[in-house]
PDB file of C-alpha atoms in Angstrom:
ATOM      1  CA  ARG E  17     -53.681   9.985-237.171  1.00  0.00           C
ATOM      2  CA  LYS E  18     -51.697   8.639-239.551  1.00  0.00           C
ATOM      3  CA  GLU E  19     -54.225  10.374-243.352  1.00  0.00           C
ATOM      4  CA  VAL E  20     -53.250   6.104-244.592  1.00  0.00           C
ATOM      5  CA  GLU E  21     -52.554   3.301-241.936  1.00  0.00           C
ATOM      6  CA  GLN E  22     -51.031   0.730-243.585  1.00  0.00           C
ATOM      7  CA  ASP E  23     -49.682  -2.877-241.681  1.00  0.00           C
ATOM      8  CA  PRO E  24     -46.870  -2.953-242.190  1.00  0.00           C
ATOM      9  CA  GLY E  25     -45.668  -7.065-241.383  1.00  0.00           C
ATOM     10  CA  PRO E  26     -43.501  -8.656-243.291  1.00  0.00           C
ATOM     11  CA  PHE E  27     -46.184 -11.052-244.702  1.00  0.00           C
ATOM     12  CA  ASN E  28     -44.649 -14.782-245.180  1.00  0.00           C
ATOM     13  CA  VAL E  29     -46.973 -17.080-246.551  1.00  0.00           C
ATOM     14  CA  PRO E  30     -45.944 -19.921-248.869  1.00  0.00           C
ATOM     15  CA  GLU E  31     -46.615 -20.629-252.914  1.00  0.00           C
ATOM     16  CA  GLY E  32     -50.440 -21.335-253.376  1.00  0.00           C
ATOM     17  CA  ALA E  33     -51.831 -19.450-250.985  1.00  0.00           C
ATOM     18  CA  THR E  34     -53.869 -17.219-250.462  1.00  0.00           C
ATOM     19  CA  VAL E  35     -53.367 -13.376-248.546  1.00  0.00           C
ATOM     20  CA  ALA E  36     -55.232 -10.551-247.607  1.00  0.00           C
ATOM     21  CA  PHE E  37     -54.090  -7.064-246.139  1.00  0.00           C
ATOM     22  CA  ASN E  38     -55.771  -4.138-245.380  1.00  0.00           C
ATOM     23  CA  CYS E  39     -55.569  -0.274-245.608  1.00  0.00           C
ATOM     24  CA  THR E  40     -57.343   2.507-243.697  1.00  0.00           C
ATOM     25  CA  TYR E  41     -57.340   5.757-244.784  1.00  0.00           C
ATOM     26  CA  SER E  42     -58.842   8.630-242.341  1.00  0.00           C
ATOM     27  CA  ASN E  43     -59.576  11.934-244.988  1.00  0.00           C
ATOM     28  CA  SER E  44     -63.619  10.103-245.408  1.00  0.00           C
ATOM     29  CA  ALA E  45     -63.710  12.451-248.740  1.00  0.00           C
ATOM     30  CA  SER E  46     -61.165  10.344-250.439  1.00  0.00           C
ATOM     31  CA  GLN E  47     -63.054   9.290-253.721  1.00  0.00           C
ATOM     32  CA  SER E  48     -59.933   7.387-255.724  1.00  0.00           C
ATOM     33  CA  PHE E  49     -58.418   4.811-254.170  1.00  0.00           C
ATOM     34  CA  PHE E  50     -54.515   2.047-255.548  1.00  0.00           C
ATOM     35  CA  TRP E  51     -53.009  -0.722-255.221  1.00  0.00           C
ATOM     36  CA  TYR E  52     -49.140  -0.238-255.904  1.00  0.00           C
ATOM     37  CA  ARG E  53     -46.152  -2.054-256.241  1.00  0.00           C
ATOM     38  CA  GLN E  54     -42.403  -1.406-255.254  1.00  0.00           C
ATOM     39  CA  ASP E  55     -40.163  -3.572-255.880  1.00  0.00           C
ATOM     40  CA  CYS E  56     -37.083  -3.621-254.118  1.00  0.00           C
ATOM     41  CA  ARG E  57     -34.541  -0.826-254.581  1.00  0.00           C
ATOM     42  CA  LYS E  58     -37.621   0.257-257.971  1.00  0.00           C
ATOM     43  CA  GLU E  59     -39.851   2.318-258.045  1.00  0.00           C
ATOM     44  CA  PRO E  60     -43.580   1.489-257.119  1.00  0.00           C
ATOM     45  CA  LYS E  61     -45.848   1.092-260.148  1.00  0.00           C
ATOM     46  CA  LEU E  62     -49.759   0.688-260.887  1.00  0.00           C
ATOM     47  CA  LEU E  63     -50.977  -2.560-259.650  1.00  0.00           C
ATOM     48  CA  MET E  64     -54.960  -2.176-259.502  1.00  0.00           C
ATOM     49  CA  SER E  65     -57.334   1.146-259.172  1.00  0.00           C
ATOM     50  CA  VAL E  66     -60.419   0.793-257.241  1.00  0.00           C
ATOM     51  CA  TYR E  67     -63.150   4.100-258.288  1.00  0.00           C
ATOM     52  CA  SER E  68     -66.387   2.459-256.649  1.00  0.00           C
ATOM     53  CA  SER E  69     -66.873  -0.944-254.280  1.00  0.00           C
ATOM     54  CA  GLY E  70     -63.714  -3.315-255.623  1.00  0.00           C
ATOM     55  CA  ASN E  71     -62.347  -4.556-258.800  1.00  0.00           C
ATOM     56  CA  GLU E  72     -60.627  -7.760-259.800  1.00  0.00           C
ATOM     57  CA  ASP E  73     -58.528  -8.238-261.653  1.00  0.00           C
ATOM     58  CA  GLY E  74     -56.960 -12.509-262.110  1.00  0.00           C
ATOM     59  CA  ARG E  75     -55.948 -13.334-258.400  1.00  0.00           C
ATOM     60  CA  PHE E  76     -56.096  -9.619-257.670  1.00  0.00           C
ATOM     61  CA  THR E  77     -58.761  -7.923-255.743  1.00  0.00           C
ATOM     62  CA  ALA E  78     -59.507  -4.775-254.047  1.00  0.00           C
ATOM     63  CA  GLN E  79     -62.841  -4.392-251.971  1.00  0.00           C
ATOM     64  CA  LEU E  80     -62.837  -0.486-250.631  1.00  0.00           C
ATOM     65  CA  ASN E  81     -65.852  -0.447-247.566  1.00  0.00           C
ATOM     66  CA  ARG E  82     -66.395   3.447-247.566  1.00  0.00           C
ATOM     67  CA  ALA E  83     -68.361   3.159-244.193  1.00  0.00           C
ATOM     68  CA  SER E  84     -65.396   2.050-242.804  1.00  0.00           C
ATOM     69  CA  GLN E  85     -62.828   4.071-244.189  1.00  0.00           C
ATOM     70  CA  TYR E  86     -60.577   0.443-245.203  1.00  0.00           C
ATOM     71  CA  ILE E  87     -59.341  -0.646-248.396  1.00  0.00           C
ATOM     72  CA  SER E  88     -58.293  -4.313-249.075  1.00  0.00           C
ATOM     73  CA  LEU E  89     -56.440  -6.496-251.397  1.00  0.00           C
ATOM     74  CA  LEU E  90     -56.681 -10.143-251.811  1.00  0.00           C
ATOM     75  CA  ILE E  91     -54.100 -11.726-253.139  1.00  0.00           C
ATOM     76  CA  ARG E  92     -55.111 -16.002-254.811  1.00  0.00           C
ATOM     77  CA  ASP E  93     -52.893 -17.964-254.895  1.00  0.00           C
ATOM     78  CA  SER E  94     -49.778 -16.091-254.093  1.00  0.00           C
ATOM     79  CA  LYS E  95     -46.600 -16.323-256.394  1.00  0.00           C
ATOM     80  CA  LEU E  96     -43.274 -16.448-255.460  1.00  0.00           C
ATOM     81  CA  SER E  97     -42.875 -13.311-258.159  1.00  0.00           C
ATOM     82  CA  ASP E  98     -45.956 -11.819-255.285  1.00  0.00           C
ATOM     83  CA  SER E  99     -43.353 -10.410-253.271  1.00  0.00           C
ATOM     84  CA  ALA E 100     -42.987  -7.024-252.653  1.00  0.00           C
ATOM     85  CA  THR E 101     -44.113  -4.316-250.715  1.00  0.00           C
ATOM     86  CA  TYR E 102     -48.133  -2.955-251.437  1.00  0.00           C
ATOM     87  CA  LEU E 103     -48.420   0.516-251.024  1.00  0.00           C
ATOM     88  CA  CYS E 104     -52.124   1.412-250.288  1.00  0.00           C
ATOM     89  CA  VAL E 105     -52.549   4.789-252.081  1.00  0.00           C
ATOM     90  CA  VAL E 106     -55.851   7.322-252.202  1.00  0.00           C
ATOM     91  CA  TRP E 107     -56.250  10.127-253.465  1.00  0.00           C
ATOM     92  CA  GLY E 108     -58.389  13.190-251.642  1.00  0.00           C
ATOM     93  CA  GLY E 109     -58.229  16.887-251.594  1.00  0.00           C
ATOM     94  CA  ASN E 110     -56.786  16.948-255.181  1.00  0.00           C
ATOM     95  CA  LYS E 111     -53.535  15.443-253.710  1.00  0.00           C
ATOM     96  CA  LEU E 112     -52.509  11.671-253.289  1.00  0.00           C
ATOM     97  CA  VAL E 113     -51.270  10.403-249.744  1.00  0.00           C
ATOM     98  CA  PHE E 114     -49.071   7.241-249.938  1.00  0.00           C
ATOM     99  CA  GLY E 115     -49.278   4.559-246.688  1.00  0.00           C
ATOM    100  CA  ALA E 116     -46.066   3.152-245.770  1.00  0.00           C
ATOM    101  CA  GLY E 117     -46.218  -0.310-247.101  1.00  0.00           C
ATOM    102  CA  THR E 118     -47.661  -3.249-246.793  1.00  0.00           C
ATOM    103  CA  ILE E 119     -44.314  -6.296-247.076  1.00  0.00           C
ATOM    104  CA  LEU E 120     -45.437 -10.038-248.585  1.00  0.00           C
ATOM    105  CA  ARG E 121     -42.770 -12.280-248.450  1.00  0.00           C
ATOM    106  CA  VAL E 122     -43.912 -15.191-250.801  1.00  0.00           C
ATOM    107  CA  LYS E 123     -41.961 -18.884-250.217  1.00  0.00           C
ATOM    108  CA  SER E 124     -41.572 -22.145-251.725  1.00  0.00           C
TER     109      SER E 124
ATOM    110  CA  GLU Z  14     -40.120   0.438-268.741  1.00  0.00           C
ATOM    111  CA  THR Z  15     -42.306   3.686-267.842  1.00  0.00           C
ATOM    112  CA  GLY Z  16     -41.134   5.809-270.271  1.00  0.00           C
ATOM    113  CA  VAL Z  17     -39.549   8.647-267.055  1.00  0.00           C
ATOM    114  CA  THR Z  18     -36.336   7.931-267.498  1.00  0.00           C
ATOM    115  CA  GLN Z  19     -34.753   9.679-263.887  1.00  0.00           C
ATOM    116  CA  THR Z  20     -31.119  10.135-264.267  1.00  0.00           C
ATOM    117  CA  PRO Z  21     -28.442  10.107-261.993  1.00  0.00           C
ATOM    118  CA  ARG Z  22     -29.456   6.345-260.567  1.00  0.00           C
ATOM    119  CA  HIS Z  23     -26.852   6.855-257.550  1.00  0.00           C
ATOM    120  CA  LEU Z  24     -25.202   9.889-256.171  1.00  0.00           C
ATOM    121  CA  VAL Z  25     -22.746  10.218-253.799  1.00  0.00           C
ATOM    122  CA  MET Z  26     -22.559  14.125-252.391  1.00  0.00           C
ATOM    123  CA  GLY Z  27     -20.822  15.997-249.677  1.00  0.00           C
ATOM    124  CA  MET Z  28     -22.383  18.556-247.600  1.00  0.00           C
ATOM    125  CA  THR Z  29     -20.728  21.552-249.078  1.00  0.00           C
ATOM    126  CA  ASN Z  30     -21.124  20.126-253.352  1.00  0.00           C
ATOM    127  CA  LYS Z  31     -24.375  21.558-255.357  1.00  0.00           C
ATOM    128  CA  LYS Z  32     -25.809  18.783-258.122  1.00  0.00           C
ATOM    129  CA  SER Z  33     -28.736  18.634-260.009  1.00  0.00           C
ATOM    130  CA  LEU Z  34     -31.203  15.373-260.536  1.00  0.00           C
ATOM    131  CA  LYS Z  35     -32.904  15.126-263.604  1.00  0.00           C
ATOM    132  CA  CYS Z  36     -36.746  13.621-264.419  1.00  0.00           C
ATOM    133  CA  GLU Z  37     -37.624  13.585-268.114  1.00  0.00           C
ATOM    134  CA  GLN Z  38     -41.104  12.433-269.489  1.00  0.00           C
ATOM    135  CA  HIS Z  39     -42.356  10.271-273.161  1.00  0.00           C
ATOM    136  CA  LEU Z  40     -45.843  10.435-271.479  1.00  0.00           C
ATOM    137  CA  GLY Z  41     -47.353  13.485-272.913  1.00  0.00           C
ATOM    138  CA  HIS Z  42     -48.539  13.790-269.045  1.00  0.00           C
ATOM    139  CA  ASN Z  43     -48.865  17.565-268.091  1.00  0.00           C
ATOM    140  CA  ALA Z  44     -48.185  17.077-264.598  1.00  0.00           C
ATOM    141  CA  MET Z  45     -44.799  16.211-262.664  1.00  0.00           C
ATOM    142  CA  TYR Z  46     -44.108  15.815-259.399  1.00  0.00           C
ATOM    143  CA  TRP Z  47     -40.380  14.742-257.101  1.00  0.00           C
ATOM    144  CA  TYR Z  48     -40.978  12.984-254.005  1.00  0.00           C
ATOM    145  CA  LYS Z  49     -38.479  11.715-251.233  1.00  0.00           C
ATOM    146  CA  GLN Z  50     -38.535   8.219-250.162  1.00  0.00           C
ATOM    147  CA  SER Z  51     -36.693   7.857-246.627  1.00  0.00           C
ATOM    148  CA  ALA Z  52     -37.188   3.448-245.282  1.00  0.00           C
ATOM    149  CA  LYS Z  53     -39.773   3.004-243.952  1.00  0.00           C
ATOM    150  CA  LYS Z  54     -41.499   5.655-244.374  1.00  0.00           C
ATOM    151  CA  PRO Z  55     -44.250   6.578-246.649  1.00  0.00           C
ATOM    152  CA  LEU Z  56     -43.659   9.029-249.835  1.00  0.00           C
ATOM    153  CA  GLU Z  57     -43.446  12.657-248.797  1.00  0.00           C
ATOM    154  CA  LEU Z  58     -44.408  14.600-251.445  1.00  0.00           C
ATOM    155  CA  MET Z  59     -41.813  17.818-251.694  1.00  0.00           C
ATOM    156  CA  PHE Z  60     -43.037  19.191-255.746  1.00  0.00           C
ATOM    157  CA  VAL Z  61     -46.010  19.545-257.680  1.00  0.00           C
ATOM    158  CA  TYR Z  62     -45.895  20.593-261.615  1.00  0.00           C
ATOM    159  CA  SER Z  63     -49.121  21.537-262.829  1.00  0.00           C
ATOM    160  CA  LEU Z  64     -48.263  22.399-266.812  1.00  0.00           C
ATOM    161  CA  GLU Z  65     -44.811  24.134-266.010  1.00  0.00           C
ATOM    162  CA  GLU Z  66     -46.506  26.090-263.132  1.00  0.00           C
ATOM    163  CA  ARG Z  67     -45.226  25.201-259.184  1.00  0.00           C
ATOM    164  CA  VAL Z  68     -49.143  24.244-257.164  1.00  0.00           C
ATOM    165  CA  GLU Z  69     -47.309  22.716-254.508  1.00  0.00           C
ATOM    166  CA  ASN Z  70     -45.052  23.126-252.435  1.00  0.00           C
ATOM    167  CA  ASN Z  71     -44.819  20.673-249.044  1.00  0.00           C
ATOM    168  CA  SER Z  72     -42.200  23.038-246.851  1.00  0.00           C
ATOM    169  CA  VAL Z  73     -39.466  21.788-248.409  1.00  0.00           C
ATOM    170  CA  PRO Z  74     -36.245  23.104-247.052  1.00  0.00           C
ATOM    171  CA  SER Z  75     -35.077  25.424-249.327  1.00  0.00           C
ATOM    172  CA  ARG Z  76     -32.087  24.306-250.102  1.00  0.00           C
ATOM    173  CA  PHE Z  77     -34.064  21.729-252.121  1.00  0.00           C
ATOM    174  CA  SER Z  78     -35.169  24.061-255.806  1.00  0.00           C
ATOM    175  CA  PRO Z  79     -36.941  22.633-258.195  1.00  0.00           C
ATOM    176  CA  GLU Z  80     -37.140  23.845-261.624  1.00  0.00           C
ATOM    177  CA  CYS Z  81     -39.990  22.833-264.434  1.00  0.00           C
ATOM    178  CA  PRO Z  82     -38.691  24.642-268.119  1.00  0.00           C
ATOM    179  CA  ASN Z  83     -40.800  22.572-270.150  1.00  0.00           C
ATOM    180  CA  SER Z  84     -43.542  19.843-269.373  1.00  0.00           C
ATOM    181  CA  SER Z  85     -41.511  16.869-270.327  1.00  0.00           C
ATOM    182  CA  HIS Z  86     -38.182  18.016-268.151  1.00  0.00           C
ATOM    183  CA  LEU Z  87     -37.991  18.100-264.284  1.00  0.00           C
ATOM    184  CA  PHE Z  88     -34.816  18.697-262.499  1.00  0.00           C
ATOM    185  CA  LEU Z  89     -34.176  19.057-258.475  1.00  0.00           C
ATOM    186  CA  HIS Z  90     -31.582  21.707-257.794  1.00  0.00           C
ATOM    187  CA  LEU Z  91     -28.915  20.339-254.837  1.00  0.00           C
ATOM    188  CA  HIS Z  92     -26.893  22.771-252.780  1.00  0.00           C
ATOM    189  CA  THR Z  93     -25.696  23.077-248.943  1.00  0.00           C
ATOM    190  CA  LEU Z  94     -27.651  19.059-248.010  1.00  0.00           C
ATOM    191  CA  GLN Z  95     -28.001  17.400-244.983  1.00  0.00           C
ATOM    192  CA  PRO Z  96     -26.940  13.666-244.041  1.00  0.00           C
ATOM    193  CA  GLU Z  97     -30.461  13.206-242.698  1.00  0.00           C
ATOM    194  CA  ASP Z  98     -31.488  13.969-246.946  1.00  0.00           C
ATOM    195  CA  SER Z  99     -30.252  10.838-247.308  1.00  0.00           C
ATOM    196  CA  ALA Z 100     -32.558   9.085-249.443  1.00  0.00           C
ATOM    197  CA  LEU Z 101     -34.557   7.403-252.614  1.00  0.00           C
ATOM    198  CA  TYR Z 102     -36.102  10.461-254.859  1.00  0.00           C
ATOM    199  CA  LEU Z 103     -38.444   9.474-257.231  1.00  0.00           C
ATOM    200  CA  CYS Z 104     -39.772  11.815-259.804  1.00  0.00           C
ATOM    201  CA  ALA Z 105     -43.144  10.483-261.152  1.00  0.00           C
ATOM    202  CA  SER Z 106     -45.802  12.203-263.920  1.00  0.00           C
ATOM    203  CA  SER Z 107     -49.327  12.116-264.201  1.00  0.00           C
ATOM    204  CA  HIS Z 108     -51.937  13.468-267.443  1.00  0.00           C
ATOM    205  CA  GLY Z 109     -53.978  15.517-265.014  1.00  0.00           C
ATOM    206  CA  ARG Z 110     -54.133  16.170-260.967  1.00  0.00           C
ATOM    207  CA  ASP Z 111     -57.876  15.987-261.160  1.00  0.00           C
ATOM    208  CA  ARG Z 112     -59.675  12.980-260.024  1.00  0.00           C
ATOM    209  CA  PHE Z 113     -59.337  10.192-263.430  1.00  0.00           C
ATOM    210  CA  LYS Z 114     -56.464  12.214-264.782  1.00  0.00           C
ATOM    211  CA  ASN Z 115     -54.121  11.979-260.849  1.00  0.00           C
ATOM    212  CA  ILE Z 116     -52.377   7.662-261.877  1.00  0.00           C
ATOM    213  CA  GLN Z 117     -48.843   8.466-261.337  1.00  0.00           C
ATOM    214  CA  TYR Z 118     -45.743   6.611-263.453  1.00  0.00           C
ATOM    215  CA  PHE Z 119     -43.027   6.810-261.833  1.00  0.00           C
ATOM    216  CA  GLY Z 120     -39.278   7.091-262.607  1.00  0.00           C
ATOM    217  CA  ALA Z 121     -36.559   4.446-261.138  1.00  0.00           C
ATOM    218  CA  GLY Z 122     -35.268   7.106-258.628  1.00  0.00           C
ATOM    219  CA  THR Z 123     -32.225   8.345-257.620  1.00  0.00           C
ATOM    220  CA  ARG Z 124     -30.804   6.861-254.906  1.00  0.00           C
ATOM    221  CA  LEU Z 125     -28.650  10.027-252.879  1.00  0.00           C
ATOM    222  CA  SER Z 126     -26.247   9.580-250.161  1.00  0.00           C
ATOM    223  CA  VAL Z 127     -25.188  12.826-248.296  1.00  0.00           C
ATOM    224  CA  LEU Z 128     -21.915  12.472-246.264  1.00  0.00           C
TER     225      LEU Z 128
END
C-alpha cells in the first residue's frame, strides 16, 4: 500500500462547480497534513496546512478524518485558474511524503 | 518568486558528462532538500541537509552527489547518468524539520534530459 494515495483524475469540471478530492494515508502516526498545488511544468506551492480537524481559506476547505486516515480538499465556485495538479502531503516520522497528485481541469 | 532559485532551468547531458545543479535560498532557512519528480509519480525525496549536515540519503545511486557548503546553497553533482534519470529535479527549503517548521518552499526545478 502506498503511504499517500490520491485519485489521479483528471477531474473535468465547469466553471462555478464544486469539486472535492480525497487522499488517504497509511501511517496512523502522521501529525501534519498539507495540500500543495502544482501548475503544469512549475514547482509545487503550498495551498493549505491542516494541523487539526480542518482549515478553510476562501473557496478552499480542507478536512481531516484521523479515524479513517483521509484528508479532503473542497473547492467551491471553481475558476479557470484553479486548473492544476493538487498534491496531498503528509508529515510523520520526521519526513514529508507526497502523493502523486490529482489533476483538476476547470473549463468554461 | 518563492525565494528558492535553481539553475540551470533546463539541462541536456550525455551519459558520460559531468554537470552540477545549483540551488540557492534567500529565506534564512536551515534545511534544504533535493527531490526527483518523474512523470505521473510522486515526488521522491533524495537528500536532506539540516544546518549543512546531510541527515538523510534515500538510497540514491552514487552517480548523484550532493554538496551543501553553507545553509543557503545546495548542489547536486551528476556524473555518468542513465536515461532513466531524466526528470524534474526540485530543490526545497524549510525553517527546520519538526512538525511546525517543515513547510517546504520549492525552486522552479531543473528539467534534466539524459541522452
